[in-house]
Coordinates of C-alpha atoms in Angstrom, one line a residue:
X28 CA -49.4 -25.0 36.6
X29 CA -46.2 -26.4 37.8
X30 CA -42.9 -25.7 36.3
X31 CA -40.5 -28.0 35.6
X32 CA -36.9 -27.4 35.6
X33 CA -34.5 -30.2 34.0
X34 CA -31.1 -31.0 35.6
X35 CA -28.9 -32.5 34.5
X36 CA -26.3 -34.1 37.2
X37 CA -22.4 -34.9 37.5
X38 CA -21.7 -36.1 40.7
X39 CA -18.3 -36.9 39.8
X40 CA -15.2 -37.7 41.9
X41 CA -14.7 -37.8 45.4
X42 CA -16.8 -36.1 47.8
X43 CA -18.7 -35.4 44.6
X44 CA -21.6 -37.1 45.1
X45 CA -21.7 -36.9 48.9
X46 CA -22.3 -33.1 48.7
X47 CA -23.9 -33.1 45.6
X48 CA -26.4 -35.1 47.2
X49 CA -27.3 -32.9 50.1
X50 CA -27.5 -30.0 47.4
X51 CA -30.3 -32.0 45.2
X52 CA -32.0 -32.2 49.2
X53 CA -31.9 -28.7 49.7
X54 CA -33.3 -27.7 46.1
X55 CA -36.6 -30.6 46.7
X56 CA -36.9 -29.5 49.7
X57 CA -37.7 -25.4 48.6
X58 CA -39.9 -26.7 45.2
X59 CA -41.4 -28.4 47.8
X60 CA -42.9 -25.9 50.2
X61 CA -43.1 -23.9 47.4
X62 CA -45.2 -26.2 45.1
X63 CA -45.6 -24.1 41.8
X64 CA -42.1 -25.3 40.7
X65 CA -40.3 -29.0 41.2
X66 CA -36.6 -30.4 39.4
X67 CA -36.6 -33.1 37.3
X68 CA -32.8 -34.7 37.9
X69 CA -31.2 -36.7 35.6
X70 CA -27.6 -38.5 36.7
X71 CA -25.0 -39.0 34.6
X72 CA -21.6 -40.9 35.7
X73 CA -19.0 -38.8 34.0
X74 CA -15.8 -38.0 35.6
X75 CA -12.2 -39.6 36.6
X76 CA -13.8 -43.1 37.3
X77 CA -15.7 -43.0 34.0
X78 CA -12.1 -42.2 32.3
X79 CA -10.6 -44.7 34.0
X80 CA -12.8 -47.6 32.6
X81 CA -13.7 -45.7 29.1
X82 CA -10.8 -43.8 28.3
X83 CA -12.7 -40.4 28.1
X84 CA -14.1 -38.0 30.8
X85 CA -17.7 -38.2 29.4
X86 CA -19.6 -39.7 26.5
X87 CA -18.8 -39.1 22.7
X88 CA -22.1 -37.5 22.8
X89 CA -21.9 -36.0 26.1
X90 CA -22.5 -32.0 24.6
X91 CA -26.1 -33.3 22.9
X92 CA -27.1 -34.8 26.2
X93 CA -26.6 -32.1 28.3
X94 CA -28.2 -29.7 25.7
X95 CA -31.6 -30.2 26.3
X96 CA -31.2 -29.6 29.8
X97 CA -32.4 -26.1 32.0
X98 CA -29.1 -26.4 34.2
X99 CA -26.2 -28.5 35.2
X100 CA -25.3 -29.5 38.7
X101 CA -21.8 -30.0 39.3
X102 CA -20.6 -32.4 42.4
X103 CA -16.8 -32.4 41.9
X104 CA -14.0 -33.8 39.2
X105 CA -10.7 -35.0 39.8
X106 CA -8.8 -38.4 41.2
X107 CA -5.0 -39.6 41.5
X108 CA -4.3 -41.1 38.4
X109 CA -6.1 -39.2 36.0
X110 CA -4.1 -36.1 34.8
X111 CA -5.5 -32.5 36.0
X112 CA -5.4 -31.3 32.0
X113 CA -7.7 -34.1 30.6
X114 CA -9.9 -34.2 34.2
X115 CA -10.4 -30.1 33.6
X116 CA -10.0 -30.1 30.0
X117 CA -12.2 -32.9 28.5
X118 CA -15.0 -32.0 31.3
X119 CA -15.5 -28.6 33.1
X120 CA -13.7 -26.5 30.5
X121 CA -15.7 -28.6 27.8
X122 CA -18.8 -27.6 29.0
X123 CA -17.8 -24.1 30.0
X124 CA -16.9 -23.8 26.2
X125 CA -18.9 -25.3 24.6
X126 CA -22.4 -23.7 26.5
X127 CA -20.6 -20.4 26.0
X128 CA -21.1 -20.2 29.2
X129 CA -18.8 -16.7 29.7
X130 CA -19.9 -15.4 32.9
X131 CA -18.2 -16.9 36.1
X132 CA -20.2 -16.0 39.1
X133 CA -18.3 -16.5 42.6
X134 CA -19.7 -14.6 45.6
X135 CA -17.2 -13.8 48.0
X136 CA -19.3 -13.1 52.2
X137 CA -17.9 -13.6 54.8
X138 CA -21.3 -15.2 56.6
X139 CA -22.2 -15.0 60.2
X140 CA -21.2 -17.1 61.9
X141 CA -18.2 -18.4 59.5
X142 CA -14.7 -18.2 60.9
X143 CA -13.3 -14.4 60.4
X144 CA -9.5 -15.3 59.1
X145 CA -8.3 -11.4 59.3
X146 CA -7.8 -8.8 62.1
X147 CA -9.0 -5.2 62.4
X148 CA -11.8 -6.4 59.7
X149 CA -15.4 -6.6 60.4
X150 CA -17.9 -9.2 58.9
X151 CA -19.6 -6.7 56.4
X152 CA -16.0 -5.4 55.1
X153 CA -15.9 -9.2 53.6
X154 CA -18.7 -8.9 50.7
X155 CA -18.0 -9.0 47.5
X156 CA -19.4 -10.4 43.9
X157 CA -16.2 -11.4 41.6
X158 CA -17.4 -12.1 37.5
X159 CA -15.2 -13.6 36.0
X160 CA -14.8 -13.7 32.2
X161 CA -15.0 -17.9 31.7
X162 CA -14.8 -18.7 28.0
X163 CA -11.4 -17.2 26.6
X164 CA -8.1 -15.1 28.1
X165 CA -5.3 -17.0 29.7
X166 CA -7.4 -20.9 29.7
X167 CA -8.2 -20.4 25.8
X168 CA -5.8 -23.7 25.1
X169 CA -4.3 -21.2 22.5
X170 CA -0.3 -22.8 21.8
X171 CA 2.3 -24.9 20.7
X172 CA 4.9 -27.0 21.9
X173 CA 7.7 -26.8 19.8
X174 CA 11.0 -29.5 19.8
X175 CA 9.7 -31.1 22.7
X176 CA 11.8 -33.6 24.7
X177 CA 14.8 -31.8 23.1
X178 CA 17.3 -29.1 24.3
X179 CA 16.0 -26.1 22.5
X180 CA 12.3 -27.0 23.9
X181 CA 9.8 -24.1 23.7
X182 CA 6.4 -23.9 25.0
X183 CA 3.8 -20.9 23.5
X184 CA 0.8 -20.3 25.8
X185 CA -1.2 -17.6 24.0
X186 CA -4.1 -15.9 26.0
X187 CA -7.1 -14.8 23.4
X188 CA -8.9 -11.6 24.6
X189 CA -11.9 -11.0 21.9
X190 CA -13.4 -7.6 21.7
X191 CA -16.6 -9.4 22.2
X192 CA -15.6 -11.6 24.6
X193 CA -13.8 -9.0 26.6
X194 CA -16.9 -6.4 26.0
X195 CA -19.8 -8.3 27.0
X196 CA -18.2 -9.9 30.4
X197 CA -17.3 -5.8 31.2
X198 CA -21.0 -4.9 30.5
X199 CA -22.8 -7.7 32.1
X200 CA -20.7 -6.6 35.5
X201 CA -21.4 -2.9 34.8
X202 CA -25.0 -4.2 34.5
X203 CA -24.7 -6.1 37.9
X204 CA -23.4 -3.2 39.8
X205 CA -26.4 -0.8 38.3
X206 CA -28.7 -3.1 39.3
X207 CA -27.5 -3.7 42.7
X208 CA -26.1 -0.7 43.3
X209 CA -22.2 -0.9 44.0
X210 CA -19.5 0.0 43.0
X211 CA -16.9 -2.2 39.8
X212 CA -13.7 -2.9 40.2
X213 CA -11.7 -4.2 37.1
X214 CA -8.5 -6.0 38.1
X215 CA -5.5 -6.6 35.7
X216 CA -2.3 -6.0 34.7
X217 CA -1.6 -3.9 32.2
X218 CA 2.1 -2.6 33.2
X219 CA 3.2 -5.8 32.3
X220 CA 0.9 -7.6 30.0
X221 CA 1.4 -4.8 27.3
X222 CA -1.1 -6.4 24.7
X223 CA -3.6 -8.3 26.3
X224 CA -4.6 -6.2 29.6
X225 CA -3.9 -2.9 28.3
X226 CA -6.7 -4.1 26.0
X227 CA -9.3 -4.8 29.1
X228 CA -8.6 -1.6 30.8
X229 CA -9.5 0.0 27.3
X230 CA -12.0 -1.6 27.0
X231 CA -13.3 -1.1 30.7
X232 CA -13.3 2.8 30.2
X233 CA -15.1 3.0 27.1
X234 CA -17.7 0.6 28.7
X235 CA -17.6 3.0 31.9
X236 CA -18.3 6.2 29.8
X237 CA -22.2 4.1 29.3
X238 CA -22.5 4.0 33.2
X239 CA -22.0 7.4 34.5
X240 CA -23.9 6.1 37.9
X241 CA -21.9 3.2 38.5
X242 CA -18.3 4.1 40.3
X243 CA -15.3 2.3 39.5
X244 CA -12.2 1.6 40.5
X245 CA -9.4 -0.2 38.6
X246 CA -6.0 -2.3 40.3
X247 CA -3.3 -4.5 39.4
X248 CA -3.9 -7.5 40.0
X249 CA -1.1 -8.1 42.8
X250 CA -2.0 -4.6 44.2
X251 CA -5.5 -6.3 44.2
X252 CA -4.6 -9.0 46.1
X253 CA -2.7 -7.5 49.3
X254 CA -5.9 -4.9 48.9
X255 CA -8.3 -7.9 49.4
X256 CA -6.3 -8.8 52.5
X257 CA -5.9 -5.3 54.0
X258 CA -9.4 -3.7 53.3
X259 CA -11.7 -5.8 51.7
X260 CA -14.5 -3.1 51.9
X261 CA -12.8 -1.4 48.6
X262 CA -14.1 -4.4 46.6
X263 CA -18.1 -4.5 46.1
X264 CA -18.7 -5.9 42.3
X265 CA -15.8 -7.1 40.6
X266 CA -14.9 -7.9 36.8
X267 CA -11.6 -9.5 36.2
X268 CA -9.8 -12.1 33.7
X269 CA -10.2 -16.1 33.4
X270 CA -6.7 -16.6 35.2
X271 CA -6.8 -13.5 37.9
X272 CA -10.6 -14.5 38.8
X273 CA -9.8 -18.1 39.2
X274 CA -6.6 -17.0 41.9
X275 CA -8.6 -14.1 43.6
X276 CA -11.6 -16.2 44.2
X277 CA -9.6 -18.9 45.8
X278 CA -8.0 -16.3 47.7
X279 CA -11.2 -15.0 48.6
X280 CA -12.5 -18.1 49.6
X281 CA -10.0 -17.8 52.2
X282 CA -10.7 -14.6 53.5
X283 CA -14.6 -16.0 53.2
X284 CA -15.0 -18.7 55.7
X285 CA -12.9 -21.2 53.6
X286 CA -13.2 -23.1 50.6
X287 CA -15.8 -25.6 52.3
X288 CA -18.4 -22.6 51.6
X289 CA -17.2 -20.9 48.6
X290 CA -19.4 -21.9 45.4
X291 CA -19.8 -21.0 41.7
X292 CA -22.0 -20.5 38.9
X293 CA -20.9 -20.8 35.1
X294 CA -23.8 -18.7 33.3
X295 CA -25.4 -18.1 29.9
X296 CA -26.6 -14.8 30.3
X297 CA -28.7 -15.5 26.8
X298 CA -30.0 -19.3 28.2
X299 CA -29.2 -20.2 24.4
X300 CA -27.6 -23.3 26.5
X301 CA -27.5 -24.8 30.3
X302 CA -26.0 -23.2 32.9
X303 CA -23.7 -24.8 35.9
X304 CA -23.7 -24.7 39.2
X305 CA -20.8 -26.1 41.1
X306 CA -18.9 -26.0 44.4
X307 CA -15.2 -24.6 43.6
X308 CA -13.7 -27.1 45.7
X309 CA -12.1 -29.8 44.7
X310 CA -13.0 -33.4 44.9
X311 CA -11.1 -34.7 48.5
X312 CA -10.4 -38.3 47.7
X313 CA -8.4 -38.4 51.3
X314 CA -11.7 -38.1 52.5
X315 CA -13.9 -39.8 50.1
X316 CA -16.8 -41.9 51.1
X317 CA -16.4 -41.5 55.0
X318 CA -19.2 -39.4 54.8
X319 CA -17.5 -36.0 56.4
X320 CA -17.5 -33.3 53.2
X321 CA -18.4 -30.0 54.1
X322 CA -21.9 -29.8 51.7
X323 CA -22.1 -26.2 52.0
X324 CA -20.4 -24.9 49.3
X325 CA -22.9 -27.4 47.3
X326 CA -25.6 -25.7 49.0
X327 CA -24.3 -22.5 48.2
X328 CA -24.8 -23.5 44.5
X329 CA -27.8 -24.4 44.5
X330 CA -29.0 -21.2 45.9
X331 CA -27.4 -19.6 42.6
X332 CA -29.2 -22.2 40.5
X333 CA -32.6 -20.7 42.5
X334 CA -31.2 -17.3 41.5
X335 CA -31.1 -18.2 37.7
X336 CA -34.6 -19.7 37.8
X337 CA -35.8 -16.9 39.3
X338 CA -37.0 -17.7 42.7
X339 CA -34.2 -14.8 44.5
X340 CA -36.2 -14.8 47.6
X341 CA -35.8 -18.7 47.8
X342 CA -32.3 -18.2 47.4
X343 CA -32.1 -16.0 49.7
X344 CA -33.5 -18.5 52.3
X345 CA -30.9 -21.0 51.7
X346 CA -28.5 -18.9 52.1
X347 CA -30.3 -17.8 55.3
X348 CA -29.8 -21.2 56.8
X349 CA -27.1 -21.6 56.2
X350 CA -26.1 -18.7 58.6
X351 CA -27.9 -20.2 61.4
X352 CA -26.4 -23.6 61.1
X353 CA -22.9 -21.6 61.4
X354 CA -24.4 -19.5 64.3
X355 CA -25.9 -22.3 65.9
X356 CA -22.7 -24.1 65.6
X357 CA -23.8 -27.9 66.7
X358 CA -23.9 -29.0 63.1
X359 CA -21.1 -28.8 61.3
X360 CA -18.7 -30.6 59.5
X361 CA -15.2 -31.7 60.8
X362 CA -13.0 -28.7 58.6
X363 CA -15.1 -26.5 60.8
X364 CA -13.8 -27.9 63.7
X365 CA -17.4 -30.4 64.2
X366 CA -18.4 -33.9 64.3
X367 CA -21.4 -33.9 61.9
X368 CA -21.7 -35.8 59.0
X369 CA -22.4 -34.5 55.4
X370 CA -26.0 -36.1 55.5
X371 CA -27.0 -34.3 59.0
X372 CA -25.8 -31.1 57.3
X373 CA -28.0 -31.6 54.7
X374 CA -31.0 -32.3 56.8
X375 CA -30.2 -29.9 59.6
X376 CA -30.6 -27.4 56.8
X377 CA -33.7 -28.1 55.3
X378 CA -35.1 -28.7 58.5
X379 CA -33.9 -24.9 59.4
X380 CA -35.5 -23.6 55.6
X381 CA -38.8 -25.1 56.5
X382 CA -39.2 -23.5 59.8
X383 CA -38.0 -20.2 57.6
X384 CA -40.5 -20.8 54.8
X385 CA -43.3 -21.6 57.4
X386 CA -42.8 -18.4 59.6
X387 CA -42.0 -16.0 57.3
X388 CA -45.1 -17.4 54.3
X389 CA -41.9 -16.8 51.5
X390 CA -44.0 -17.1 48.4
X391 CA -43.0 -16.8 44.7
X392 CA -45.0 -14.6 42.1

């Protein structure tokens, strides 16, 4: 019998749809050769454009269409004119919320092939896993603006760190790094956050003391960063807060190959709702509709969205050609110095997971 997934798609703005495109090529193209599974996509225009000419960043019923789906694919969001609060805010963060989706997965390899930013590092010293806690912390929306537009103006922004929330983001990472393995890092700041991060590294220990085989380490988060710079190969799995995990990760996408391959996935751990799959960067309107967006960060995605169905070894693949596009070096996009467009991309890397699929008979039980 074949399986169906359902997925439900937001191009969005921008290069959205370009890459977003090459990702839904990728993702037919492994069901596929693979034939026991196939997607079932389902489009919806939601995004800066759809603000623009409704007022709002996605239906009034938006959260009970995108319920019954298995995943969400993510294209890009954002456009001149539309404010980054409601763009981010009425849209990603919605959905983040809303699908309780509390576990922020951003892989940060350096891939062969990809350009190596740092001296006296090797490729290998550049692989790390950050989880990111996605549902509360600093982007809770927790405040108040009080007297605004007058001289005594004062502006509250609260960060809400849960017991829950902040426990079961520490415990899925410890569970990552048993099952892979590694080593955890928790990264915060807790000499000068005196509530809220002394908190998470409380928490973190009492966690630990349930993992005696997993070893940890634990930084501030600006000691983290020159760290990430200076010897990467300290940081294997990492758990860290909504804010610090959105800066590191950008950071690592720097140190990574560049944000044209860094991706994301916003997980459900419980699949009580959809999960999302995104590339982290944003949506390029200087570039928009000339065809020339780097789709591999897309790609990237959709291996995770193979991951969370199940099919690792398919993932794997895709994340396999990838590397030889980059090693091969003919077809690639112009922010990696090429002449390729975002569609021969696409097709010069399912052309490159077929020959992979045939030769190596990568089958799904």
């Amino acid at each position: 019998m074949v399986k169906h997934f359902k997925v439900a798609v937001i191009a969005g703005d921008g290069i959205g749809p370009e890459v977003i495109d090459e990702g839904i090529k990728v993702l037919n193209k492994v069901a596929e050769l693979d034939s026991g599974f196939q997607f079932d996509f389902t489009y919806f225009p939601w995004g800066c454009e759809f603000y623009t000419k409704n007022g709002k960043m996605m239906d009034d019923d938006g959260m009970e269409q995108l319920k019954e789906f298995d995943a969400i694919y993510l294209g890009a969001v954002g456009f001149p004119g539309v404010p980054d609060h409601i763009s981010l805010w009425d849209l990603l963060l919605k959905i983040r919320k809303s699908f309780d989706q509390y576990v922020n997965i951003r892989p940060v390899k350096l891939l062969k092939g990809a350009h190596l930013p740092l001296v006296d590092v090797k490729r290998e010293d550049i692989d790390m896993l950050f989880i990111r806690e996605n549902s509360e912390g600093e982007y809770s929306g927790a405040g108040e603006w009080l007297f605004k537009g007058q001289e005594h103006e004062v502006v509250l922004q609260n960060g809400v760190f849960s017991r829950k929330g902040t426990e079961r983001i520490i415990r899925y990472a410890f569970e990552t790094a048993k099952k892979e393995g590694r080593s955890l890092t928790s990264i915060s700041k807790a000499n000068a956050l005196n509530y809220s991060m002394v908190f998470w590294d409380q928490v973190f220990e009492e966690v630990s003391a349930e993992y005696p085989e997993v070893e940890t380490a634990s930084y501030l988060v600006d000691a983290a960063a020159m760290l990430m710079i200076k010897d990467p190969k300290r940081f294997e799995v990492v758990v860290t807060s909504n804010l610090f995990g959105d800066i590191l990760t950008d950071l690592g996408a720097a140190i990574a190959g560049g944000i044209g391959l860094a991706a994301g996935a916003n997980i459900n751990p419980e699949r009580n709702f959809p999960s999302m799959f995104e590339p982290i960067h944003g949506s390029a309107p200087d570039i928009a509709g000339k065809g020339i967006g780097n789709p591999l960060a897309s790609i990237w995605s959709a291996s995770q969205m193979l991951d969370f169905f199940g099919y690792e070894e398919h993932g794997k693949v895709v994340l396999e050609a990838i590397e030889q596009l980059l090693l091969e070096d003919q077809v690639v996009t112009p922010d990696m110095n090429g002449t390729a467009s975002t569609f021969e991309v696409g097709n010069r890397v399912t052309d490159i997971i077929t020959s992979i699929i045939s030769s190596k008979d990568v089958s799904v039980k």
